[in-house]
Amino acid sequence: MNLFLLLLVELQEATLLVWRAVRHPFRRPLYWRETVVQMDTIGFGTLPIVLLAGFFIGAVLALQTAGTLRSFGAQNYTGRLVATSLLRELGPVLTCILLAGRSGSGIAAELGAMCVSEQIDAMRALGTDPFRKLVRPRLIALMTMAPILTIFANVIGIVGGLVVAITFLQIPSSVYLASAREALNYDDLWGMFLKTGVFGLIVAIVGCRCGLRTRGGTVGVGQSTTTSVVVSIVLILVSDFFLTRLILTLSGTA
Amino acid sequence: MGEYAIEFQDVHLSFGTQKVLDGISFGVYPGETKIVMGGSGTGKSTVLKLVLGLLKPDSGRIFVDNEDITDFSESQLTVMRQKIGMVFQEGALFDSLSVYENVGYRLFERGADEEEIEETVRRMLRFVNLEDAINKMPAELSGGMRRRVGIARALVGNPKIILYDEPTAGLDPPTARTICELAIKLRDLEGVSSLFVTHRIQDALTLADHHATIGDNGEVVIVKNPRGQTETATTFLMLRHGKVLLEGDADTFWNSTDPYIRTFLELD
């Protein structure tokens, strides 16, 4: 089979995976417990690293751009620049890359280990649909947690920029914050939700698919984990370009 | 089809270019234990996965309890699987759940009430002699204990058919013997039909030469069959190169002149 065919097969498998996970949405059991547990591990578990990364990204953004802005005499727009960059690009992309590294890989490893130790087969033999019990909770958790975590990253990033503005750039906090608030608009906001929703979906699908196709023992689990991270990050970056184009067109700024 | 509990009719299956099963036909009568033997990679485990519908054959028909399951949908299979208990090679216990949750898994999924689950789980664990381990996690158990918990889990819901996938592989002889005695008890006292996949000739000897009865004091005893009289409830199926090499009762198996089977029996 050539590469193109393989790609097509994977696309089909991924589509099937989502379909099997979302169909019969109200048939019992609903697996609420599993969903809440996943939301907790994915959302709350990733929060510290997202806050840490978000703070320093905002800070370094302010530090890097202030010099250039000063040469145009536009130093007071630092807040706006930091807020817009975070809201539109850095917040969604970096948060979801962190999610891919931390949660997507975890999902691939967990499902992969279950696959090679026949736990998935055992689950099916005991009359449980693994797509509904394992895939759906992770899908829901990632699609809801990605936007929420991004909001946290954006807020803490703006705070990071503020700290730098006050301590290194001698920009008054009122000026920074007023200019940051100017950056907020609805187009950027729904754009962010669209992006993070799609990115969350990508991380979930890639993580689950890589986990469930694991073959070949512990070595296979390692490979699945690596593949899931690489593929999610690449897909996030590529889809980000097209989503940005779409959002700009729809909001009339392009 | 007819009176079989499990029947395969000319089943073919290949993974890519590799032929795994090349026209397999056999039947298991109700209450019968069929020992499936063969070297590694001869498709023994594949047979079990086909019975459960975890894999679909390329061609041929498979009947379980007189129903043609070959073209069943996943939801039909889910209903059918309630009749079957499967014991996996390494137990395949869910690592994240305790022994109690593992054994009661089927009941938890069905949303049964706590008292019923507790009662059933304790009864099943008592059957495999592991009631003390009820609150342990799978990681704390030895290999033999994991298989026994796996058997207890398979027994919940009183399935008519039990499939064993090398339940004794990698165990010391006394522990393997315990597992075989559980299978004997299920065969003779509960009347379940089984496919018992193994490559150990000792398992076959134990299963074919013993039977379980209720003793004078109401306890279960495993008795060795009198010389020359083998249990008819145990039959053999030998696979080689994806084909059935031999199917028949124990005597046919022991007296076979096929050189491959004789090396397997360590007679030559």
Coordinates of C-alpha atoms in Angstrom, one line a residue:
Chain A
M1 CA 0.0 0.0 0.0
N2 CA 1.4 3.4 -0.9
L3 CA 1.5 6.4 1.5
F4 CA -1.6 8.1 0.0
L5 CA -3.7 5.0 0.6
L6 CA -2.5 4.6 4.1
L7 CA -3.4 8.2 4.8
L8 CA -6.9 7.6 3.4
V9 CA -7.3 4.5 5.5
E10 CA -6.3 6.4 8.7
L11 CA -8.7 9.2 7.8
Q12 CA -11.5 6.7 7.5
E13 CA -10.6 5.0 10.8
A14 CA -10.5 8.4 12.6
T15 CA -13.9 9.3 11.2
L16 CA -15.3 5.9 12.2
L17 CA -13.8 6.4 15.7
V18 CA -15.6 9.6 16.2
W19 CA -18.9 8.2 14.7
R20 CA -18.8 5.2 17.0
A21 CA -18.1 7.4 20.0
V22 CA -20.9 10.0 19.4
R23 CA -23.7 7.8 18.0
H24 CA -26.5 6.8 20.4
P25 CA -25.8 9.8 22.6
F26 CA -28.6 8.9 25.1
R27 CA -28.3 5.1 25.3
R28 CA -27.4 3.9 28.7
P29 CA -24.9 3.7 30.3
L30 CA -23.9 7.3 29.7
Y31 CA -20.5 7.1 31.5
W32 CA -20.8 10.4 33.3
R33 CA -18.4 9.3 35.9
E34 CA -15.7 8.5 33.4
T35 CA -16.4 11.9 31.7
V36 CA -16.0 13.9 34.9
V37 CA -12.8 11.9 35.8
Q38 CA -11.3 12.7 32.4
M39 CA -12.3 16.4 32.7
D40 CA -10.5 16.5 36.0
T41 CA -7.3 14.7 34.9
I42 CA -7.1 16.6 31.6
G43 CA -8.4 20.0 32.7
F44 CA -7.2 20.4 36.3
G45 CA -4.1 18.2 35.7
T46 CA -2.8 20.4 32.8
L47 CA -3.7 23.7 34.5
P48 CA -0.4 24.2 36.4
I49 CA 1.8 23.8 33.3
V50 CA -0.6 25.9 31.2
L51 CA -0.4 28.7 33.8
L52 CA 3.3 28.6 34.0
A53 CA 3.8 28.6 30.2
G54 CA 1.1 31.2 29.7
F55 CA 2.7 33.6 32.2
F56 CA 6.2 33.5 30.6
I57 CA 4.9 33.6 27.1
G58 CA 3.0 36.9 27.9
A59 CA 6.0 38.2 29.7
V60 CA 8.5 37.5 26.9
L61 CA 6.1 38.8 24.3
A62 CA 6.0 42.2 26.1
L63 CA 9.7 42.2 26.5
Q64 CA 10.4 41.4 22.8
T65 CA 7.9 43.7 21.2
A66 CA 8.3 46.8 23.5
G67 CA 11.6 47.7 21.9
T68 CA 10.1 47.7 18.4
L69 CA 7.0 49.5 19.4
R70 CA 9.1 52.2 21.2
S71 CA 11.0 52.9 17.9
F72 CA 7.6 53.8 16.5
G73 CA 6.6 55.7 19.6
A74 CA 3.9 53.2 20.2
Q75 CA 5.1 51.7 23.4
N76 CA 1.7 52.3 25.0
Y77 CA 0.2 49.7 22.7
T78 CA 2.2 46.9 24.3
G79 CA -0.8 45.7 26.2
R80 CA -2.9 45.5 23.0
L81 CA -0.2 43.6 21.1
V82 CA 0.2 41.1 23.9
A83 CA -3.5 40.5 24.3
T84 CA -4.2 40.2 20.6
S85 CA -1.3 37.8 20.0
L86 CA -2.4 35.6 22.9
L87 CA -6.1 35.6 22.1
R88 CA -5.7 34.9 18.4
E89 CA -2.6 32.7 18.2
L90 CA -0.4 31.9 21.0
G91 CA -3.0 31.1 23.6
P92 CA -4.9 28.5 21.6
V93 CA -1.9 27.0 19.8
L94 CA 0.4 26.7 22.8
T95 CA -2.2 25.5 25.2
C96 CA -3.3 22.8 22.8
I97 CA 0.3 21.8 22.1
L98 CA 0.8 21.4 25.8
L99 CA -2.4 19.4 25.9
A100 CA -1.1 17.1 23.1
G101 CA 2.1 16.7 25.0
R102 CA 0.6 16.0 28.4
S103 CA -2.9 14.6 27.8
G104 CA -2.8 13.3 24.2
S105 CA 0.3 11.2 25.0
G106 CA -1.2 10.0 28.2
I107 CA -4.4 8.8 26.4
A108 CA -2.3 7.1 23.7
A109 CA -0.2 5.3 26.3
E110 CA -3.1 4.3 28.5
L111 CA -5.2 2.9 25.7
G112 CA -2.2 1.4 24.1
A113 CA -1.3 -0.5 27.2
M114 CA -4.9 -1.6 27.5
C115 CA -4.7 -2.8 23.9
V116 CA -1.6 -4.9 24.2
S117 CA -2.7 -6.5 27.5
E118 CA -6.0 -7.5 25.9
Q119 CA -8.0 -5.3 28.2
I120 CA -9.8 -3.7 25.3
D121 CA -10.8 -7.2 24.0
A122 CA -11.8 -8.1 27.5
M123 CA -14.0 -5.0 27.7
R124 CA -15.7 -5.9 24.4
A125 CA -16.1 -9.6 25.6
L126 CA -17.8 -8.3 28.7
G127 CA -20.3 -6.4 26.6
T128 CA -19.0 -2.9 26.8
D129 CA -18.4 -0.7 23.8
P130 CA -14.9 0.8 24.3
F131 CA -15.7 3.7 21.9
R132 CA -18.4 4.8 24.3
K133 CA -16.7 4.0 27.5
L134 CA -13.2 5.1 26.7
V135 CA -13.2 7.4 23.6
R136 CA -16.3 9.5 24.2
P137 CA -15.4 10.8 27.7
R138 CA -12.0 11.8 26.4
L139 CA -13.4 13.5 23.4
I140 CA -15.9 15.5 25.5
A141 CA -13.2 16.3 28.1
L142 CA -10.7 17.6 25.6
M143 CA -13.2 19.6 23.6
T144 CA -14.5 21.4 26.7
M145 CA -11.2 21.7 28.6
A146 CA -9.1 23.1 25.7
P147 CA -11.1 26.4 25.5
I148 CA -11.2 26.7 29.3
L149 CA -7.5 26.2 29.7
T150 CA -6.9 28.6 26.8
I151 CA -8.8 31.3 28.7
F152 CA -6.6 30.7 31.7
A153 CA -3.5 30.9 29.6
N154 CA -4.6 34.1 28.0
V155 CA -5.5 35.8 31.3
I156 CA -2.2 34.8 33.0
G157 CA -0.3 35.7 29.8
I158 CA -1.7 39.3 30.0
V159 CA -0.7 39.4 33.6
G160 CA 2.8 38.2 32.7
G161 CA 3.0 41.0 30.2
L162 CA 1.7 43.4 32.8
V163 CA 4.5 42.4 35.3
V164 CA 7.1 43.0 32.6
A165 CA 5.5 46.3 31.5
I166 CA 5.6 47.6 35.1
T167 CA 9.0 46.4 36.1
F168 CA 11.1 46.6 33.0
L169 CA 9.4 48.9 30.6
Q170 CA 8.1 51.6 32.9
I171 CA 4.6 51.4 31.3
P172 CA 2.0 52.4 33.9
S173 CA -0.4 49.5 34.6
S174 CA -3.4 51.6 33.8
V175 CA -2.1 52.3 30.3
Y176 CA -1.2 48.6 29.7
L177 CA -4.6 47.4 30.9
A178 CA -6.6 49.9 29.0
S179 CA -4.7 49.1 25.8
A180 CA -5.2 45.4 26.5
R181 CA -8.9 45.8 27.0
E182 CA -9.1 47.6 23.6
A183 CA -7.9 44.4 22.0
L184 CA -10.8 42.3 23.2
N185 CA -13.5 41.9 20.6
Y186 CA -16.1 39.3 19.8
D187 CA -14.5 38.2 16.5
D188 CA -11.3 37.2 18.3
L189 CA -13.3 35.6 21.0
W190 CA -15.4 33.2 18.9
G191 CA -12.4 32.6 16.8
M192 CA -10.5 31.4 19.8
F193 CA -13.4 29.1 20.8
L194 CA -13.5 27.6 17.3
K195 CA -9.8 27.0 17.2
T196 CA -9.5 25.5 20.6
G197 CA -12.6 23.3 20.0
V198 CA -11.0 21.9 16.8
F199 CA -7.6 21.5 18.4
G200 CA -9.1 19.7 21.3
L201 CA -10.9 17.4 18.9
I202 CA -7.6 16.7 17.1
V203 CA -5.7 15.9 20.3
A204 CA -8.5 13.5 21.4
I205 CA -8.9 11.7 18.0
V206 CA -5.2 11.3 17.5
G207 CA -4.6 10.2 21.1
C208 CA -7.4 7.6 21.0
R209 CA -6.7 6.4 17.5
C210 CA -2.9 5.9 18.2
G211 CA -3.7 4.1 21.4
L212 CA -6.3 1.8 20.0
R213 CA -4.2 0.7 17.0
T214 CA -1.2 -0.2 19.2
R215 CA 0.5 -3.5 18.3
G216 CA 3.6 -5.2 19.5
G217 CA 3.8 -5.0 23.2
T218 CA 5.6 -2.3 25.3
V219 CA 7.6 -1.1 22.3
G220 CA 4.4 -0.5 20.5
V221 CA 3.0 1.6 23.4
G222 CA 6.1 3.8 23.2
Q223 CA 5.7 4.3 19.5
S224 CA 2.0 5.1 19.8
T225 CA 2.8 7.7 22.4
T226 CA 5.4 9.4 20.3
T227 CA 3.3 9.2 17.1
S228 CA 0.3 10.8 18.9
V229 CA 2.3 13.8 20.1
V230 CA 4.0 14.4 16.7
V231 CA 0.9 14.0 14.7
S232 CA -1.3 16.1 17.0
I233 CA 1.2 19.0 17.0
V234 CA 1.6 18.9 13.2
L235 CA -2.2 18.8 12.7
I236 CA -2.7 21.6 15.2
L237 CA -0.2 23.9 13.4
V238 CA -1.5 23.1 9.9
S239 CA -5.1 23.4 10.8
D240 CA -4.3 26.7 12.6
F241 CA -3.3 28.3 9.3
F242 CA -6.6 27.3 7.6
L243 CA -8.7 28.2 10.6
T244 CA -7.1 31.6 10.9
R245 CA -7.8 32.2 7.2
L246 CA -11.5 31.2 7.8
I247 CA -11.9 33.3 10.9
L248 CA -10.4 36.4 9.2
T249 CA -12.7 35.9 6.2
L250 CA -15.8 35.5 8.3
S251 CA -15.0 38.4 10.6
G252 CA -14.3 40.6 7.5
T253 CA -10.8 41.7 8.6
A254 CA -9.0 39.9 5.7
Chain B
M1 CA -26.2 -26.5 12.3
G2 CA -28.0 -28.5 14.9
E3 CA -27.3 -29.5 18.4
Y4 CA -23.9 -27.8 18.8
A5 CA -23.1 -25.0 21.3
I6 CA -20.4 -23.7 19.1
E7 CA -19.9 -24.6 15.4
F8 CA -17.4 -23.5 12.8
Q9 CA -18.1 -24.2 9.1
D10 CA -15.2 -23.9 6.7
V11 CA -13.9 -20.7 8.4
H12 CA -11.1 -18.8 6.5
L13 CA -9.2 -15.8 7.9
S14 CA -6.0 -14.0 6.9
F15 CA -4.2 -11.0 8.2
G16 CA -2.9 -9.3 5.2
T17 CA -1.0 -11.9 3.2
Q18 CA -0.7 -14.3 6.1
K19 CA -3.2 -17.1 6.2
V20 CA -4.2 -17.8 9.8
L21 CA -7.2 -20.1 9.4
D22 CA -7.5 -22.1 6.2
G23 CA -10.9 -23.8 6.2
I24 CA -11.6 -24.8 9.8
S25 CA -14.7 -26.8 10.7
F26 CA -15.6 -28.3 14.1
G27 CA -18.4 -28.4 16.6
V28 CA -18.6 -28.3 20.4
Y29 CA -21.6 -30.1 22.0
P30 CA -23.4 -28.6 25.0
G31 CA -21.6 -29.5 28.2
E32 CA -18.5 -30.5 26.3
T33 CA -14.9 -29.2 26.8
K34 CA -12.9 -29.1 23.6
I35 CA -9.2 -28.8 24.2
V36 CA -7.7 -26.8 21.3
M37 CA -4.0 -27.6 20.8
G38 CA -1.3 -26.6 18.4
G39 CA 2.0 -24.8 18.3
S40 CA 2.4 -21.1 18.8
G41 CA 0.9 -19.0 16.0
T42 CA -1.4 -21.7 14.7
G43 CA -4.5 -19.5 15.2
K44 CA -5.7 -21.0 18.5
S45 CA -6.5 -17.6 20.1
T46 CA -7.9 -16.4 16.8
V47 CA -10.6 -19.1 17.1
L48 CA -11.7 -17.8 20.4
K49 CA -11.8 -14.2 19.2
L50 CA -14.0 -15.4 16.3
V51 CA -16.4 -17.1 18.6
L52 CA -16.8 -13.8 20.5
G53 CA -17.1 -11.8 17.3
L54 CA -14.1 -9.7 18.2
L55 CA -12.8 -10.7 14.7
K56 CA -14.9 -11.5 11.6
P57 CA -14.0 -14.4 9.3
D58 CA -13.2 -13.8 5.6
S59 CA -15.5 -16.6 4.7
G60 CA -17.3 -19.5 6.3
R61 CA -20.0 -19.5 9.0
I62 CA -19.8 -19.5 12.8
F63 CA -22.7 -20.6 15.0
V64 CA -23.0 -19.9 18.7
D65 CA -25.9 -21.5 20.6
N66 CA -27.6 -22.3 17.2
E67 CA -27.4 -18.7 16.1
D68 CA -25.4 -17.7 13.0
I69 CA -23.3 -14.8 14.4
T70 CA -21.2 -14.3 11.3
D71 CA -23.1 -11.3 10.1
F72 CA -24.2 -9.9 13.5
S73 CA -23.9 -6.2 14.1
E74 CA -21.9 -4.9 17.1
S75 CA -25.1 -4.4 19.2
Q76 CA -26.3 -7.9 18.4
L77 CA -22.9 -9.3 19.3
T78 CA -23.1 -7.4 22.6
V79 CA -26.3 -9.3 23.5
M80 CA -24.8 -12.6 22.3
R81 CA -21.6 -12.1 24.4
Q82 CA -23.6 -12.3 27.6
K83 CA -23.8 -16.0 27.0
I84 CA -20.0 -16.3 26.8
G85 CA -17.3 -15.9 29.5
M86 CA -13.8 -15.5 28.3
V87 CA -10.6 -16.1 30.3
F88 CA -7.8 -14.2 28.7
Q89 CA -4.1 -15.3 28.6
E90 CA -2.8 -13.0 31.3
G91 CA -6.1 -12.4 32.9
A92 CA -6.6 -9.1 31.1
L93 CA -7.9 -7.5 34.3
F94 CA -8.6 -3.8 34.2
D95 CA -5.6 -2.2 36.0
S96 CA -7.5 0.8 37.2
L97 CA -10.2 -1.2 38.9
S98 CA -10.0 -3.3 42.1
V99 CA -10.6 -7.1 42.1
Y100 CA -14.1 -6.4 43.4
E101 CA -14.9 -3.9 40.5
N102 CA -13.2 -6.3 38.0
V103 CA -15.3 -9.3 38.9
G104 CA -18.5 -7.3 39.2
Y105 CA -17.8 -5.4 36.0
R106 CA -20.7 -6.8 34.0
L107 CA -23.1 -5.9 36.9
F108 CA -21.7 -2.4 37.4
E109 CA -22.2 -1.8 33.6
R110 CA -25.8 -3.0 33.9
G111 CA -26.4 -0.7 36.8
A112 CA -27.2 -3.5 39.3
D113 CA -27.6 -2.5 42.9
E114 CA -24.7 -2.7 45.3
E115 CA -26.0 -5.6 47.4
E116 CA -26.5 -7.9 44.4
I117 CA -23.1 -7.1 43.1
E118 CA -21.4 -7.7 46.5
E119 CA -23.2 -11.0 46.9
T120 CA -22.4 -12.2 43.4
V121 CA -18.7 -11.1 43.5
R122 CA -18.2 -12.9 46.8
R123 CA -19.8 -16.1 45.5
M124 CA -17.6 -16.0 42.4
L125 CA -14.4 -15.3 44.3
R126 CA -15.3 -18.1 46.8
F127 CA -15.6 -20.4 43.8
V128 CA -12.0 -19.6 42.7
N129 CA -10.9 -19.6 46.4
L130 CA -9.8 -15.9 46.4
E131 CA -12.4 -14.2 48.7
D132 CA -9.6 -12.6 50.7
A133 CA -8.3 -10.7 47.7
I134 CA -11.6 -8.8 47.1
N135 CA -10.2 -5.3 47.9
K136 CA -6.8 -5.7 46.2
M137 CA -5.7 -4.1 43.0
P138 CA -4.6 -6.3 40.1
A139 CA -1.0 -5.2 40.4
E140 CA -0.8 -6.7 43.9
L141 CA -1.8 -10.2 42.6
S142 CA 0.5 -13.0 41.4
G143 CA 0.1 -14.5 37.9
G144 CA -2.0 -17.4 39.1
M145 CA -4.3 -15.2 41.2
R146 CA -4.9 -12.9 38.2
R147 CA -6.0 -15.9 36.1
R148 CA -8.4 -17.0 38.9
V149 CA -9.8 -13.5 39.2
G150 CA -10.2 -13.6 35.4
I151 CA -12.1 -16.8 35.7
A152 CA -14.3 -15.4 38.4
R153 CA -15.1 -12.3 36.2
A154 CA -15.9 -14.6 33.3
L155 CA -18.4 -16.5 35.4
V156 CA -20.6 -13.6 36.4
G157 CA -23.9 -13.9 34.7
N158 CA -23.7 -17.7 34.5
P159 CA -22.6 -18.0 30.9
K160 CA -23.3 -21.3 29.1
I161 CA -20.1 -21.1 27.2
I162 CA -16.6 -20.4 28.6
L163 CA -13.5 -19.8 26.5
Y164 CA -10.1 -20.2 28.0
D165 CA -7.1 -18.7 26.2
E166 CA -4.0 -20.5 27.5
P167 CA -5.1 -20.0 31.1
T168 CA -2.1 -22.0 32.4
A169 CA 0.7 -20.5 30.3
G170 CA 3.7 -19.5 32.4
L171 CA 2.3 -20.9 35.7
D172 CA 4.0 -23.4 38.0
P173 CA 2.5 -26.9 37.9
P174 CA 0.4 -26.8 41.1
T175 CA -1.2 -23.5 40.2
A176 CA -1.8 -24.7 36.6
R177 CA -3.5 -27.8 38.2
T178 CA -5.7 -25.5 40.3
I179 CA -6.9 -23.7 37.1
C180 CA -7.6 -27.0 35.4
E181 CA -9.6 -28.3 38.3
L182 CA -11.7 -25.1 38.1
A183 CA -12.4 -26.0 34.5
I184 CA -13.3 -29.5 35.5
K185 CA -15.7 -28.3 38.1
L186 CA -17.4 -26.0 35.6
R187 CA -17.6 -28.8 33.1
D188 CA -19.0 -31.5 35.3
L189 CA -21.0 -29.6 37.9
E190 CA -22.3 -26.5 35.9
G191 CA -22.5 -28.1 32.5
V192 CA -20.9 -25.3 30.6
S193 CA -19.5 -25.8 27.1
S194 CA -15.9 -24.8 26.7
L195 CA -13.1 -24.2 24.3
F196 CA -9.8 -24.7 26.2
V197 CA -6.8 -23.4 24.3
T198 CA -3.5 -24.7 25.6
H199 CA -0.2 -26.0 24.3
R200 CA 0.6 -27.9 27.5
I201 CA 0.0 -31.6 27.4
Q202 CA -0.3 -31.7 31.2
D203 CA -3.5 -29.6 31.0
A204 CA -5.0 -32.1 28.5
L205 CA -4.1 -35.0 30.8
T206 CA -5.7 -33.4 33.8
L207 CA -8.8 -32.4 32.0
A208 CA -9.4 -35.7 30.3
D209 CA -8.5 -38.0 33.1
H210 CA -10.4 -36.4 36.0
H211 CA -14.0 -35.6 36.8
A212 CA -15.7 -33.7 39.6
T213 CA -18.4 -35.1 41.8
I214 CA -20.1 -34.0 45.0
G215 CA -18.6 -36.0 47.9
D216 CA -20.5 -37.6 50.9
N217 CA -20.3 -34.3 52.9
G218 CA -21.5 -32.2 50.1
E219 CA -18.0 -31.0 49.2
V220 CA -16.7 -31.0 45.6
V221 CA -14.1 -33.7 44.9
I222 CA -11.9 -34.2 41.9
V223 CA -11.6 -37.9 41.1
K224 CA -9.2 -39.6 38.7
N225 CA -11.1 -41.7 36.2
P226 CA -10.6 -45.5 36.3
R227 CA -7.9 -46.8 34.0
G228 CA -8.9 -47.1 30.4
Q229 CA -12.0 -45.0 30.8
T230 CA -11.6 -41.4 29.6
E231 CA -14.2 -38.7 30.2
T232 CA -16.3 -38.4 27.0
A233 CA -17.1 -34.8 27.9
T234 CA -13.5 -33.9 26.9
T235 CA -12.6 -33.9 23.2
F236 CA -9.6 -32.7 21.3
L237 CA -8.9 -30.4 18.4
M238 CA -5.4 -30.2 16.9
L239 CA -4.6 -27.2 14.6
R240 CA -1.6 -27.0 12.3
H241 CA -0.9 -24.6 9.5
G242 CA -4.4 -23.1 9.8
K243 CA -6.1 -26.5 9.3
V244 CA -7.7 -29.1 11.5
L245 CA -5.1 -31.9 11.9
L246 CA -7.3 -34.0 14.2
E247 CA -10.6 -33.8 15.9
G248 CA -11.9 -36.5 18.2
D249 CA -12.0 -37.9 21.7
A250 CA -9.1 -38.5 24.0
D251 CA -8.4 -42.1 22.8
T252 CA -8.2 -41.0 19.2
F253 CA -5.8 -38.3 20.3
W254 CA -3.5 -40.5 22.4
N255 CA -3.4 -43.3 19.8
S256 CA -2.8 -41.0 16.8
T257 CA -0.1 -42.1 14.5
D258 CA 0.5 -38.6 13.1
P259 CA 4.2 -37.8 13.6
Y260 CA 3.4 -34.1 14.5
I261 CA 0.9 -35.1 17.2
R262 CA 3.3 -37.8 18.6
T263 CA 6.0 -35.2 19.0
F264 CA 3.5 -33.0 20.8
L265 CA 2.6 -35.8 23.1
E266 CA 6.3 -36.3 23.7
L267 CA 5.8 -40.0 22.8
D268 CA 8.6 -40.2 20.3

